Coordinates of C-alpha atoms in Angstrom, one line a residue:
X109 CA -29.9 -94.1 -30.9
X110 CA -29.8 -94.0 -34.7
X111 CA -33.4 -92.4 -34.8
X112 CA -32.2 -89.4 -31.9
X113 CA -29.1 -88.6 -34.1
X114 CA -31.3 -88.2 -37.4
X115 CA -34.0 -86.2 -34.9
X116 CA -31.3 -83.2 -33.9
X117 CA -29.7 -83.3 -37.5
X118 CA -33.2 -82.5 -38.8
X119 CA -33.9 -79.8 -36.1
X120 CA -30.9 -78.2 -36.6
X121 CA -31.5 -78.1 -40.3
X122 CA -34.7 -76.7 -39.8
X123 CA -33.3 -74.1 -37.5
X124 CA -30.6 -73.0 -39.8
X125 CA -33.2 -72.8 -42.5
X126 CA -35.3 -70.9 -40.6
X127 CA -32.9 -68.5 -39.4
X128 CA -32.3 -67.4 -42.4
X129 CA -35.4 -66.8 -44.3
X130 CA -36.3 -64.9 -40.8
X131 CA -33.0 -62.6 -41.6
X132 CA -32.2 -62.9 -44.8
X133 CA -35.5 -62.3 -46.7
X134 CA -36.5 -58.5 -47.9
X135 CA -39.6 -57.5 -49.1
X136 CA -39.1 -55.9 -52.3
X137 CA -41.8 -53.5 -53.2
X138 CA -41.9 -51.8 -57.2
X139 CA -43.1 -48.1 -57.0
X140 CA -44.6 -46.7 -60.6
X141 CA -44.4 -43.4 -61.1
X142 CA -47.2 -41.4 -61.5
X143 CA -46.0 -39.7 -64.7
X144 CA -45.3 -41.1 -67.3
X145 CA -48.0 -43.5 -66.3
X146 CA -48.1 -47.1 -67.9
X147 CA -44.7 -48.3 -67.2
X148 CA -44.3 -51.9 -66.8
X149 CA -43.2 -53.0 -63.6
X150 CA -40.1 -55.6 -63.6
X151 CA -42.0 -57.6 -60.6
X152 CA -44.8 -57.5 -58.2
X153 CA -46.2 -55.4 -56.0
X154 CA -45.9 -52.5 -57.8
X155 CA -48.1 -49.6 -56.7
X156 CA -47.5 -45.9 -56.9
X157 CA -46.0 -44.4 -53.4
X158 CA -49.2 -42.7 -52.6
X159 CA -51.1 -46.3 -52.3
X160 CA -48.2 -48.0 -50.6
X161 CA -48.1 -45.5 -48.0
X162 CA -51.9 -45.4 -47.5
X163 CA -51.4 -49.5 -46.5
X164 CA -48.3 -48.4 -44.5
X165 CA -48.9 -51.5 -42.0
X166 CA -48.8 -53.9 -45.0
X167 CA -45.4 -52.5 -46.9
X168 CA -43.3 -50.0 -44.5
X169 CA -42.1 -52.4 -42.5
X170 CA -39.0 -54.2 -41.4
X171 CA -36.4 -55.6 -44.6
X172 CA -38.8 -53.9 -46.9
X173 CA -37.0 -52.3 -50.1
X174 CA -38.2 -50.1 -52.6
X175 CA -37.5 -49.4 -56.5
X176 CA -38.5 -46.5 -57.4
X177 CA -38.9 -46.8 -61.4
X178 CA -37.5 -43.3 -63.7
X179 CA -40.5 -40.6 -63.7
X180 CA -42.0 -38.1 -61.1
X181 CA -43.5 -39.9 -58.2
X182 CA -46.0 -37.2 -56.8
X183 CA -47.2 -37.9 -53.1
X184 CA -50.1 -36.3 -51.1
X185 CA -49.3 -37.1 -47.7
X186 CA -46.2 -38.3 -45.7
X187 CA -44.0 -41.4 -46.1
X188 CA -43.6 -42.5 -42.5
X189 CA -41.2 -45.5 -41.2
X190 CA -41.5 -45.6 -37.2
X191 CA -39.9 -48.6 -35.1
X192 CA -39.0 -50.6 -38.0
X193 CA -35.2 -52.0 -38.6
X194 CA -33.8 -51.9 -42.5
X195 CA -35.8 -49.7 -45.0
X196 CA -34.3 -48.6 -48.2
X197 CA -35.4 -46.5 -50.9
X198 CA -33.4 -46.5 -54.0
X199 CA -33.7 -44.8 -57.3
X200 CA -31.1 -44.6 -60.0
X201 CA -28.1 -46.3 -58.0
X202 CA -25.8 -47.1 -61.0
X203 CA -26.5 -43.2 -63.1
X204 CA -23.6 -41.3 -62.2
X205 CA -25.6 -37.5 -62.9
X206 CA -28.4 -36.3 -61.5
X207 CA -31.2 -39.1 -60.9
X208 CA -34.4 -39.6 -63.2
X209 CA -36.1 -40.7 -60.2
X210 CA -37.8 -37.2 -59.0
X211 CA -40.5 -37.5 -55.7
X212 CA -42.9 -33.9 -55.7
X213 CA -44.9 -33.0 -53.2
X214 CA -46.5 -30.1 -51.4
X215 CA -43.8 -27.7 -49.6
X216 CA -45.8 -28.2 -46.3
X217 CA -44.7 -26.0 -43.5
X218 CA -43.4 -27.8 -40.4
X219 CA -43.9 -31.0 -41.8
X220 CA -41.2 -33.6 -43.6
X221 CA -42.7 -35.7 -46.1
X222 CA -39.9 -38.4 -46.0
X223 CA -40.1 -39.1 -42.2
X224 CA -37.5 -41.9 -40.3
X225 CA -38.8 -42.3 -36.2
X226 CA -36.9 -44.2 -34.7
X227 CA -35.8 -46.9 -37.2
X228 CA -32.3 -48.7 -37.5
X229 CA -30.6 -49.3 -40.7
X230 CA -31.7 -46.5 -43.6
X231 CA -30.6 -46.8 -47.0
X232 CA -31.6 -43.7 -49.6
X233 CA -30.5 -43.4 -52.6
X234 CA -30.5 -42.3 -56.3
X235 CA -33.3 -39.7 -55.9
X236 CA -34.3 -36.3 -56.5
X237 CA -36.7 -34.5 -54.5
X238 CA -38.8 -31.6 -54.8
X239 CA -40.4 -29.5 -52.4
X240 CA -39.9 -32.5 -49.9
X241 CA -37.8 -33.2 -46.8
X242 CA -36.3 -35.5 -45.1
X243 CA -36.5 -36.0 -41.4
X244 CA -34.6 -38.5 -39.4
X245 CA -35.7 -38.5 -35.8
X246 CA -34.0 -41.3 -32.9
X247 CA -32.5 -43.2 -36.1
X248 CA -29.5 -45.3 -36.5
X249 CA -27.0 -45.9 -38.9
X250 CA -28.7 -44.3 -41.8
X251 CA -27.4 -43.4 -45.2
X252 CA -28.2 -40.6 -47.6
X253 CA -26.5 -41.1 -50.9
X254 CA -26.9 -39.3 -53.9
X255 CA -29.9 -37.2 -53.2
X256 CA -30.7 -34.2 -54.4
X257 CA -33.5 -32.2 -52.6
X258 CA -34.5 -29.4 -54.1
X259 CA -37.3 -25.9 -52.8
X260 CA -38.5 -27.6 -49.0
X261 CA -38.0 -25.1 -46.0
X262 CA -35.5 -27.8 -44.4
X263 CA -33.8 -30.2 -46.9
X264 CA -32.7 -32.5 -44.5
X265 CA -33.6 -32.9 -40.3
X266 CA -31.6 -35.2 -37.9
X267 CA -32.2 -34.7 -34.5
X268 CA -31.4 -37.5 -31.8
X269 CA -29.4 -39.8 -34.7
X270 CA -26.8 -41.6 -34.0
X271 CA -24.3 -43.3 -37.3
X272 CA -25.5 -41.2 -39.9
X273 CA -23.5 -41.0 -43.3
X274 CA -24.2 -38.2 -46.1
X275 CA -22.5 -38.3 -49.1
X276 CA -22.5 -37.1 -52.7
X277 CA -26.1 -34.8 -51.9
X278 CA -27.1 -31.7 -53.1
X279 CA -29.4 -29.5 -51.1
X280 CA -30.4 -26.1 -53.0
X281 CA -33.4 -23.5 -52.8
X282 CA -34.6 -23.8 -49.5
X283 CA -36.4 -21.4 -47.4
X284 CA -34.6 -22.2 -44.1
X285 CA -31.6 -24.3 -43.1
X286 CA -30.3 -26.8 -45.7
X287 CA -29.2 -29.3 -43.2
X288 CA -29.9 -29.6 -39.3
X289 CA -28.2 -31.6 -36.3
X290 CA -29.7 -31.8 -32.9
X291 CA -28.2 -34.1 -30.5
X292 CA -26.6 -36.0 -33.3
X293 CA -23.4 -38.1 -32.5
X294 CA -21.1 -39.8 -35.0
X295 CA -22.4 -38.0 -38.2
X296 CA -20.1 -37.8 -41.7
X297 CA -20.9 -35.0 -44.5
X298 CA -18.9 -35.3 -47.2
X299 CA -18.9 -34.8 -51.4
X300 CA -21.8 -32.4 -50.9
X301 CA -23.0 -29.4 -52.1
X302 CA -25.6 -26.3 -50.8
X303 CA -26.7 -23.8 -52.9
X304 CA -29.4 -20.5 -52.3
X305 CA -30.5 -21.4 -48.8
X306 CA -32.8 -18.5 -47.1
X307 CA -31.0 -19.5 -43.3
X308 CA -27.8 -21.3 -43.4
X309 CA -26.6 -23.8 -45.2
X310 CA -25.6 -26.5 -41.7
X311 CA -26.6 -25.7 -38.8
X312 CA -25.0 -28.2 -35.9
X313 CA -26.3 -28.3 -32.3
X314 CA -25.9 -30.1 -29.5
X315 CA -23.9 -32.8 -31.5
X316 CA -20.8 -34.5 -31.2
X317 CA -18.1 -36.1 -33.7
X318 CA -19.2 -34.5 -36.9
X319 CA -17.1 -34.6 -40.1
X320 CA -17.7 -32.2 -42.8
X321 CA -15.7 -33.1 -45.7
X322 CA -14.9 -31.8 -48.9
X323 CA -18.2 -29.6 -49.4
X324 CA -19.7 -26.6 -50.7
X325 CA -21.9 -24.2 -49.4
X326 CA -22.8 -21.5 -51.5
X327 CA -25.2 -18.3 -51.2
X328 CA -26.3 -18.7 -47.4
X329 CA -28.7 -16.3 -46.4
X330 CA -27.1 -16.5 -42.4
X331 CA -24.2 -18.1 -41.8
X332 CA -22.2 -21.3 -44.2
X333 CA -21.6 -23.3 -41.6
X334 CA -23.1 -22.9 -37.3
X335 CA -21.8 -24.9 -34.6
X336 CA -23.8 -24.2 -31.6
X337 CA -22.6 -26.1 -28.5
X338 CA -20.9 -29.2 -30.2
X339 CA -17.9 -31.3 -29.5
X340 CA -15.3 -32.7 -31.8
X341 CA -16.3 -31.1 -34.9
X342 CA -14.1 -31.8 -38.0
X343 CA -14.4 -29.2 -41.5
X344 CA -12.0 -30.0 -44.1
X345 CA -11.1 -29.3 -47.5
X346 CA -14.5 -27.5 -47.9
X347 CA -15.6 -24.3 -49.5
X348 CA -18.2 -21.4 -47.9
X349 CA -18.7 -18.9 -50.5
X350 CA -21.3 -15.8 -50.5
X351 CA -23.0 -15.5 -47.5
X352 CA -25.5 -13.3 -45.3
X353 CA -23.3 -13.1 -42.5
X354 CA -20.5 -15.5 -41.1
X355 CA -18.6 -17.7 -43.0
X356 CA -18.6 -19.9 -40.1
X357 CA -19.7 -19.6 -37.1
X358 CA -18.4 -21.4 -33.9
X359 CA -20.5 -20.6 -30.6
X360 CA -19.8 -22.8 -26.9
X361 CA -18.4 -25.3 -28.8
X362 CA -15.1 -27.5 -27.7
X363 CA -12.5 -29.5 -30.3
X364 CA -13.1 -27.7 -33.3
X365 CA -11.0 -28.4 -36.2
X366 CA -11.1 -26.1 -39.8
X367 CA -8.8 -27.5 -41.7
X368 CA -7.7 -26.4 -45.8
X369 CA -11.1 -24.5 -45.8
X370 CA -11.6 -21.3 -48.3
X371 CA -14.1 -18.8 -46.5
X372 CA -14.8 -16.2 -49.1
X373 CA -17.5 -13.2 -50.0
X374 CA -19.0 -12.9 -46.5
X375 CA -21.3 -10.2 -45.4
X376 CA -19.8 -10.1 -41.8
X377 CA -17.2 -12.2 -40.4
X378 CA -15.4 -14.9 -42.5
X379 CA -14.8 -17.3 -38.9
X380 CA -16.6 -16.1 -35.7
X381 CA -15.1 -17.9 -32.8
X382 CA -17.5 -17.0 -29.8
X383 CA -17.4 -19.1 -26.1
X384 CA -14.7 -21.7 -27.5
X385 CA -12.6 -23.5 -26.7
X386 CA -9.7 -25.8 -28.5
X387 CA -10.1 -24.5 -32.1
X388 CA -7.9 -25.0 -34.6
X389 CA -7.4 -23.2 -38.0
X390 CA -4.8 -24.5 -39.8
X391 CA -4.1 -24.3 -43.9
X392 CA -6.7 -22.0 -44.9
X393 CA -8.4 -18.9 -47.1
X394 CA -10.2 -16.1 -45.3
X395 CA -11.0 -13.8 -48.3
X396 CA -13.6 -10.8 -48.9
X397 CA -15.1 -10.3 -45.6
X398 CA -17.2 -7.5 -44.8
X399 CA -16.1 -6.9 -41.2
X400 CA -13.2 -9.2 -39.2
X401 CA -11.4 -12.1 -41.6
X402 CA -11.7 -14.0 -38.0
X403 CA -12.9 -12.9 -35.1
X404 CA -11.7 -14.7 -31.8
X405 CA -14.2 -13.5 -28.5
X406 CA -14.0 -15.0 -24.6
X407 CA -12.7 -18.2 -26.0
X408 CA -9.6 -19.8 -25.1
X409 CA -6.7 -22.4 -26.9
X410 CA -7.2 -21.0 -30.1
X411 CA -4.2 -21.3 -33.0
X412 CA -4.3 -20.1 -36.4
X413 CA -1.8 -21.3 -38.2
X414 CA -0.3 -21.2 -42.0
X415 CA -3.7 -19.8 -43.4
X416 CA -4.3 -16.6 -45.4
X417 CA -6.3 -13.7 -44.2
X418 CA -6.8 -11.3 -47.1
X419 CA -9.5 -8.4 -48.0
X420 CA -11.2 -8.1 -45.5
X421 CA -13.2 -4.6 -44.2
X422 CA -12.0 -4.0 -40.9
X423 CA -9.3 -6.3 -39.1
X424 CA -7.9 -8.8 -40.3
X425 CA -8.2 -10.7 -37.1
X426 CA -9.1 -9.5 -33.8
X427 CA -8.8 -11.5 -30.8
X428 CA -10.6 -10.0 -27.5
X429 CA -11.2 -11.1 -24.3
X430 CA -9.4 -14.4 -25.1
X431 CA -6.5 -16.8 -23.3
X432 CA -3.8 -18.8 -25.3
X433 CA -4.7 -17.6 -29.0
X434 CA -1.9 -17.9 -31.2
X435 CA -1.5 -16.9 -34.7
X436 CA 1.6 -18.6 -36.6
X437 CA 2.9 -19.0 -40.0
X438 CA -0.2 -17.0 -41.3
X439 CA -0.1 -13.8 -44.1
X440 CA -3.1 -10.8 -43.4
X441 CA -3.2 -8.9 -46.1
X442 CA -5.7 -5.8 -47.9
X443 CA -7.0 -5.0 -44.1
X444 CA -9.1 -2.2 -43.6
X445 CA -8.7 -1.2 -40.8
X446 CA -5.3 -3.6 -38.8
X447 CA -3.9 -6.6 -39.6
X448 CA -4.1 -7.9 -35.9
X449 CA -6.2 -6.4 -33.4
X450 CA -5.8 -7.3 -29.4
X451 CA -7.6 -6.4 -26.5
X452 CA -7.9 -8.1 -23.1
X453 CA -5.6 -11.2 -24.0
X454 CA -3.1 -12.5 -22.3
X455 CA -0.9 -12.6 -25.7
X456 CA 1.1 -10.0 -27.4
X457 CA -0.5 -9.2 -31.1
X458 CA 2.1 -10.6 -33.2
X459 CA 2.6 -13.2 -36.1
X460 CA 4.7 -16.0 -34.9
X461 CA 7.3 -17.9 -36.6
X462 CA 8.9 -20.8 -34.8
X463 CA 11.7 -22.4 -36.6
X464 CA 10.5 -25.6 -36.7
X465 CA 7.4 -24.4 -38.6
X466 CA 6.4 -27.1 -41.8
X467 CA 3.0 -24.8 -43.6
X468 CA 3.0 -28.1 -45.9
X469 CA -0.6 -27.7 -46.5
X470 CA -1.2 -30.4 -48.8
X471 CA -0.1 -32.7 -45.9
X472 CA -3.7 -33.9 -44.8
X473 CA -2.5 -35.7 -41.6
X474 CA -2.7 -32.3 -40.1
X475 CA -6.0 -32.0 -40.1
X476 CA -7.9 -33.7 -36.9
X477 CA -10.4 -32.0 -34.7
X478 CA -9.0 -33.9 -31.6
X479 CA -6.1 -35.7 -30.7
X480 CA -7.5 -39.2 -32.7
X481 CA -6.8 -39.8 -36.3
X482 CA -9.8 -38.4 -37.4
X483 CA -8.6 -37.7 -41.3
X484 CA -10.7 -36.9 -44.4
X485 CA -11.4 -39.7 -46.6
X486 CA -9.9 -40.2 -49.9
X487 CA -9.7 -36.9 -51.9
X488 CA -12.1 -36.3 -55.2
X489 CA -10.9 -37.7 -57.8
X490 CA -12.9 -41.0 -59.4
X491 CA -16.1 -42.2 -58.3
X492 CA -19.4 -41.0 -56.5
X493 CA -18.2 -37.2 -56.7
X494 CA -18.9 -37.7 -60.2
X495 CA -22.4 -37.5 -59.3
X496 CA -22.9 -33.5 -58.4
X497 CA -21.8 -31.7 -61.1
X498 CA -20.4 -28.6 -58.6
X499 CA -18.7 -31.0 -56.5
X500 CA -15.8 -29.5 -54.8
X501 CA -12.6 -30.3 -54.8
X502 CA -9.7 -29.9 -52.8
X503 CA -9.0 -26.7 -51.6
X504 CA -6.3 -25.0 -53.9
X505 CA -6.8 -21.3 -52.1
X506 CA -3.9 -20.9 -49.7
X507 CA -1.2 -19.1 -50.7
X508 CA 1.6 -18.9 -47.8
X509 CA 4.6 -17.0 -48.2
X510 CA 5.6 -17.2 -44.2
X511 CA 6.7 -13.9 -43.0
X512 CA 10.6 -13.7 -42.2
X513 CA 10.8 -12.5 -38.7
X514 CA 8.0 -12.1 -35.9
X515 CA 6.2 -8.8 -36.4
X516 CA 4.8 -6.6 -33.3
X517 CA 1.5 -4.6 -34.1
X518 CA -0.3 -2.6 -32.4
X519 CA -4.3 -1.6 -33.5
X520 CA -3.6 1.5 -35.8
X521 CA -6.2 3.9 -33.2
X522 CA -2.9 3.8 -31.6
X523 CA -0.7 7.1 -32.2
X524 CA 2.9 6.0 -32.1
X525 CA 2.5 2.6 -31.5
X526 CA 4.6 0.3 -28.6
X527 CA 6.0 -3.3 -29.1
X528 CA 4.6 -5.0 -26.1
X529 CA 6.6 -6.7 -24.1
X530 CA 5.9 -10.7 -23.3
X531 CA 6.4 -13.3 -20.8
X532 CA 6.9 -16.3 -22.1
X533 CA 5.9 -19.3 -20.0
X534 CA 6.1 -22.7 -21.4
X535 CA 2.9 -24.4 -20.5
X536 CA 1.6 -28.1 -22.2
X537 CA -1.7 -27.5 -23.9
X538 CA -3.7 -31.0 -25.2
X539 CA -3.4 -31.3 -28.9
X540 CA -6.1 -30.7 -31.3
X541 CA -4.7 -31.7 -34.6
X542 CA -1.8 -30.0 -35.0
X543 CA 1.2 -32.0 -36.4
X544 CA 3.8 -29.4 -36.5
X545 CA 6.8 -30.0 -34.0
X546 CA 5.4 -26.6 -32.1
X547 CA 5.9 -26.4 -28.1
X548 CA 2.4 -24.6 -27.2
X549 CA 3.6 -21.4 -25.1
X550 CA 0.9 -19.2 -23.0
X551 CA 1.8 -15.1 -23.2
X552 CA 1.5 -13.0 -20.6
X553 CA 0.9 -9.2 -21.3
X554 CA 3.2 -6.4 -19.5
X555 CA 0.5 -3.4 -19.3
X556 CA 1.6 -0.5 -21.4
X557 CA 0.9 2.8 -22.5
X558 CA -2.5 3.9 -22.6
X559 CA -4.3 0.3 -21.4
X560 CA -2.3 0.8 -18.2
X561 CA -3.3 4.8 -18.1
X562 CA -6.7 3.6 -18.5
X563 CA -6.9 0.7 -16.0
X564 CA -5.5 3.7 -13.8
X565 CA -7.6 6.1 -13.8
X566 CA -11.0 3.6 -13.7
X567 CA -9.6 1.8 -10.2
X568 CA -8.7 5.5 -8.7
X569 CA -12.7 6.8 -9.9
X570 CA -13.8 3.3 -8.2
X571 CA -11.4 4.3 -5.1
X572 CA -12.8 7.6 -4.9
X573 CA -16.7 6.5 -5.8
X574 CA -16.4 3.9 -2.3
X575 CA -14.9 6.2 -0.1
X576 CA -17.8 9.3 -0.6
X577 CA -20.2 6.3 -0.5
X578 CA -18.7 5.5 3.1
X579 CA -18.7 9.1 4.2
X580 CA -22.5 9.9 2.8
X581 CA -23.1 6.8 4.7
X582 CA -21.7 7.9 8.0
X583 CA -22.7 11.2 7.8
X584 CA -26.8 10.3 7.5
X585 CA -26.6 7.9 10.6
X586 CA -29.2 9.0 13.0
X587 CA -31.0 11.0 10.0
X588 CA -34.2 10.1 8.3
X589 CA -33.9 7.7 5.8
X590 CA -34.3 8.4 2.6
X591 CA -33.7 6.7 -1.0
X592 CA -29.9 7.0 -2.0
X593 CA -29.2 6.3 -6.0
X594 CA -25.6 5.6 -6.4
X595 CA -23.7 5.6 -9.9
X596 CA -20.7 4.7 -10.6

């Protein structure tokens, strides 16, 4: 009996033991640079990158780790980690400026030199990179931290991720898009900054529950920031400044949130809302905009609220072909052309002002993207911000001074303008991150004036286009046939 008792107590010992060398152990892998050459390594292996990743099978594996030491670590082909579970490679963790720790390589066309396929568990850190990208393709739970990458054609890829976390990055000089999503879900952007891109600077498809916090993108050759069909999207306390077109641009996308956002020196729109649905902009700076401060088109549920609209070279905002777009609490101001600009809505073009109206912008509980707490983290202040020198911080643009009674306008094309008359109908609309005690109403438009005399005078010319089609029609039967071209 005594010997079976002292049998299991040893297998179970052995089992524990076992168990955790099998999880617990990391295979840490030294990586000398290859200028300055001759540094002393602190432990062994220690091989440049280039001859770790030509015996890829024997280090790029699962729990492997590697220390990058301070120098230029020049690589000829790619870095690849496919189907393995916890890689890291980490530079200058504890240097709180731009990292010592610099990998070059070839700006190859179409082609990532830092490549992730489908691996769990990513850690990157403490690195700059030059003329090399970073591709993360069917990964989870991956990490970007402190990176700078600096001249590829795509800074950084994710396509098919799922838990991935970018923070404190710089991505500058590239010749397309800074930073792509494709069928991303659960994806956090924060404390980072995009300069000189030849595209944009993000461009989001396809993706759900992203969070864009507390970032700058400056001197887009496109558009700042492009949602493309995505869900739950959240941009907050973030900057877009000088670019080739939009500001932002949201296209068939659902749940979007823009939240204490400046938007300023764009070549077209400053916010482009095309095909949406559910957008919120709330406590922010549409400035310098060479066409519409914010354009709203075919999209419904869309509030503006408390922001600023200012300088901008045609309307100030001009909603079209849209249901349940509201604009409350908000100054337009320098327009050229009108301040508010309607056509085919079902709302009157006017400036609201409930009474119940709080435009405490520096409240950041009013900023969600859905009806869940989804709020920003902690604002700049101490810590890994520190780390880019052009971090931005919060958003200090929006000026309100709420207008004292509800103004009608009319587009200024219009001799002796009309106050348009409104329906009110009180009509629940989900939230989308507006805390504001505001009961969501839905307007109804009384045709007036010269939309009326128009809508006229098309349905009689219909009318009168059928009825000499019927008679043509009529009179030809029993005639040859013969081809009949009908405009209308």
């Amino acid at each position: 009996m005594s010997i079976t008792i002292c049998t299991l107590w040893l297998c179970l010992i052995l089992l524990v033991s076992s168990t955790g060398a099998a999880t617990g152990s990391q295979q840490v892998n030294y990586v000398t640079p290859t200028s300055p050459a001759g540094i002393s390594c602190p432990g062994q292996p220690c091989l440049t990158l280039d001859q770790y990743i030509t015996s890829s099978s024997t280090y790029i594996i699962s729990n492997s780790v590697f220390k990058l030491l301070p120098g230029i670590h020049h690589i000829t082909r790619s870095f690849v980690a496919r189907n393995i579970e916890c890689i890291t490679l980490e530079g200058d963790i504890e240097r709180k400026s731009n990292p010592q720790v610099q990998i070059s390589g070839s700006r190859y066309l179409w082609r990532y030199l830092l490549q992730f396929i489908d691996t769990v568990d990513v850690y990157i850190s403490g690195i700059e990179q030059k003329n090399v990208g970073i591709s993360l393709e069917g990964t989870e739970n991956v990490t970007l931290h402190r990176v700078v990458v600096d001249g590829p054609i795509t800074a950084v890829s994710l396509l098919n991720t799922i838990d991935t976390n970018i923070s404190c990055c710089s991505l500058k000089n590239t010749g397309w898009t800074a930073l792509t999503l494709r069928n991303t879900y659960n994806t956090s952007i924060s404390n980072t900054t995009v300069n000189n891109t030849g595209w944009n600077g993000f461009n989001l498809c396809n993706s759900s529950k992203t969070d864009i916090l507390h970032t700058l993108l400056n001197s887009t050759g496109w558009h700042g920031i492009e949602l493309r069909q995505t869900n739950s999207t959240l941009i907050s306390y973030s900057t877009v400044n000088s670019t080739g077109w939009n500001g932002i641009e949201i296209y068939n996308s659902s749940q979007t949130g823009i939240c204490s956002t400046f938007v300023n020196e764009t070549g077209w729109n400053g916010i482009e809302i095309r095909q949406a649905n559910f957008t919120v902009i709330s406590c922010s700076t549409v400035k310098s905009t060479g066409w519409y401060g914010i354009e709203i088109f075919n999209s419904s549920q869309t509030t503006v609220t408390c922001s600023l609209v200012d300088e901008t070279g045609w309307s100030g905002i001009e909603i079209s072909n849209s249901t349940q777009a509201r604009v409350i609490g908000t100054n337009i101001t320098n327009v050229g052309w009108s301040r508010l600009d309607c056509r085919y809505t079902d709302m009157p073009c006017t400036v609201e002002k409930p009474p119940n109206l709080n435009c405490n912008c520096n409240n950041k509980d009013t900023c969600s993207s859905e009806p869940q707490n989804l709020l920003p983290p902690q604002a700049p202040g101490s810590g890994d911000e520190t780390f880019i020198d052009d971090i931005v911080t919060d958003s200090k643009q929006v000026n309100i001074t709420t207008p004292t009674s509800s103004v009608y306008e009319r587009s200024q094309s219009s001799t002796n303008p009309t106050p348009m008359m409104s329906v009110i109908q009180v009509t629940p609309v989900p939230s989308v991150g507006i805390s504001s005690p505001i009961n969501y109403l839905s307007h109804r438009n009384v045709i007036l004036g010269v939309s009326g005399s128009v809508a006229t005078v098309m349905l009689a010319f219909i009318i009168v286009a059928i009825v000499a089609w019927i008679y043509r029609k009529n009179r030809n039967k029993g005639k040859s046939k013969s081809t009949c071209h009908l405009f209308v």
